[in-house]
Amino acid sequence: MDWIDEKLLKLKDKIKAQSLRKTMSLYIFIAIISVVIFYILTIAFCKGWKGLVYTKYSIDINSYIPIETLVKLEPIDKVILYGAGIIRVYSIVIYSIIAIIITSNLFYKNKIKAPIEILKEEAKYISRNDLSFSCIYNSGDELGEICDAFEKMRLQLIKNNENIWSLMEGQRQLNSAFAHDIRTPLTVMQGYTDLLVKYYPQGKITEEKLLQTLNLIQSQLTRLKQFSEKMKDMQDIDAIKIRQKLYDFKLLKKKIQEIINGINIKSNIQINIFNNLKESKGYLDESVALQVIDNLLSNAISFAESNIDIILEWEDDFLYIYVRDDGTGFSKKELYSALKPYYSSRRGMDGHFGLGLSICKVLCEKHGGKLTLNNSTKGGAIICASFFAIVDKK
C-alpha cells in the first residue's frame, strides 16, 4: 500500500506541475474514455436484458423482425424492452453531461480553486495595505506562476515601503543631525561674539585683538558655509570626496585650539589639547579632519562633566586624534550601536549621537582610517579617529 500511495502521490504532483492546457486535455481525454467505457457497458447491459426477453419467447435476438409482431409480450417484458431502448439511446447524452460536470469540478478543485483563493486573499490583504500574507502556491502551472509573480510583487512592495520609511526617517534624522553638527561652530562664534559684546564697549579689547577675533569668527562662518554646501550637494555619504594635500600639522593644532578657545568662552568644561605628533607634515584633508573633530567635541561636551582632553599622535603613516571626556562612559549597548546612523542615547544633554559619530566613522574610513569607541581606564569615554596621511619625507 505504501508503494501504491507513493506512486499515486508522485502522479498527483506530476499532474499538478502540468500546465492548465495539458491538464484540461488530460481530464477531457479521461472523461471521453470513461464515457465510452460506460456506454459500452450500458449497451452490453441493455443487450443482456433484451436477450433474456427474447430467450423467454424463443426468438433469435439477432432477428430483424420486431418481437412485438411475432408474439404477445407480457407487460413487464414490454417495460424491460422499452427501458433498454431508452437507456441505449440517451445514456450517451447522460454520461456526457455527468462527465462534463465531474471533469469541470475536478479541474476546478485540483487546479484552480486553491490558487484563486490564495490570490483573492492576497488581494484583500493588499487592499488593506497589509503585506503580511504570503502568496505561495507550489505548482508549475500558469496560476502557480501568477502566485509567484504576486509574491515577488508583495516582497518588492515591502522593500519599497521599507526604503520609503528609511528615506523619510533618514531625512528627519539628517535634519536633526545637521543642527547637531553645526552646534560646535555656532558655539564658537557665539563665544567670540559674547566676548566682543561684553568687553569691546569697555575698551578692554584692542584693535588687533578685535580683528583677530573677527577673523576667527569669519573662519568659523566659512567652515559653516562649506559644511552646508557639502550637505546640500550630498545625496548620501558616499558623495563626499576626500581631497588630500600636503598639510602642516602645526596648523591643525592651531585650528583645533581656535575651536577650543571659542568653546571655553561659552562652556564651563575645560578642554585641553596635547600634541604628541612626531611628524610635521603629511597629506591630509583638513576640512574632513576638522569636521570629525567638531563632531567628536560636540558629543564629548554633551557627556563630559568638567574636562575633555584632545590628544594628537602619529604612528605608521596614520594620524590619530583621541577625544577623551570624564563623563559616565559608553554603555555596552552604546559601544555596539553608537556608530550606527542616527543612533540616539538618553544619557546626553539631548540624548543624541546622531549623524555625528556615524559620519565620523565614514569619513575616517574614506580617509583610510577608522573610528573606534572605548571607555577610558580613568573613567569616561574615549573616541579615537585615525586618518591615513602619508608623511612627506622632504
Tab-separated table of C-alpha atoms in Angstrom, residues 82-92:
chain	number	residue	atom	x	y	z
A	82	TYR	CA	-38.757	-0.098	-23.797
A	83	GLY	CA	-36.488	0.884	-20.924
A	84	ALA	CA	-33.488	-0.795	-22.540
A	85	GLY	CA	-34.155	1.117	-25.748
A	86	ILE	CA	-34.466	4.443	-23.946
A	87	ILE	CA	-31.322	3.824	-21.924
A	88	ARG	CA	-29.428	2.782	-25.026
A	89	VAL	CA	-30.371	5.976	-26.855
A	90	TYR	CA	-29.995	8.550	-24.081
A	91	SER	CA	-27.230	7.051	-21.966
A	92	ILE	CA	-24.525	8.615	-24.130
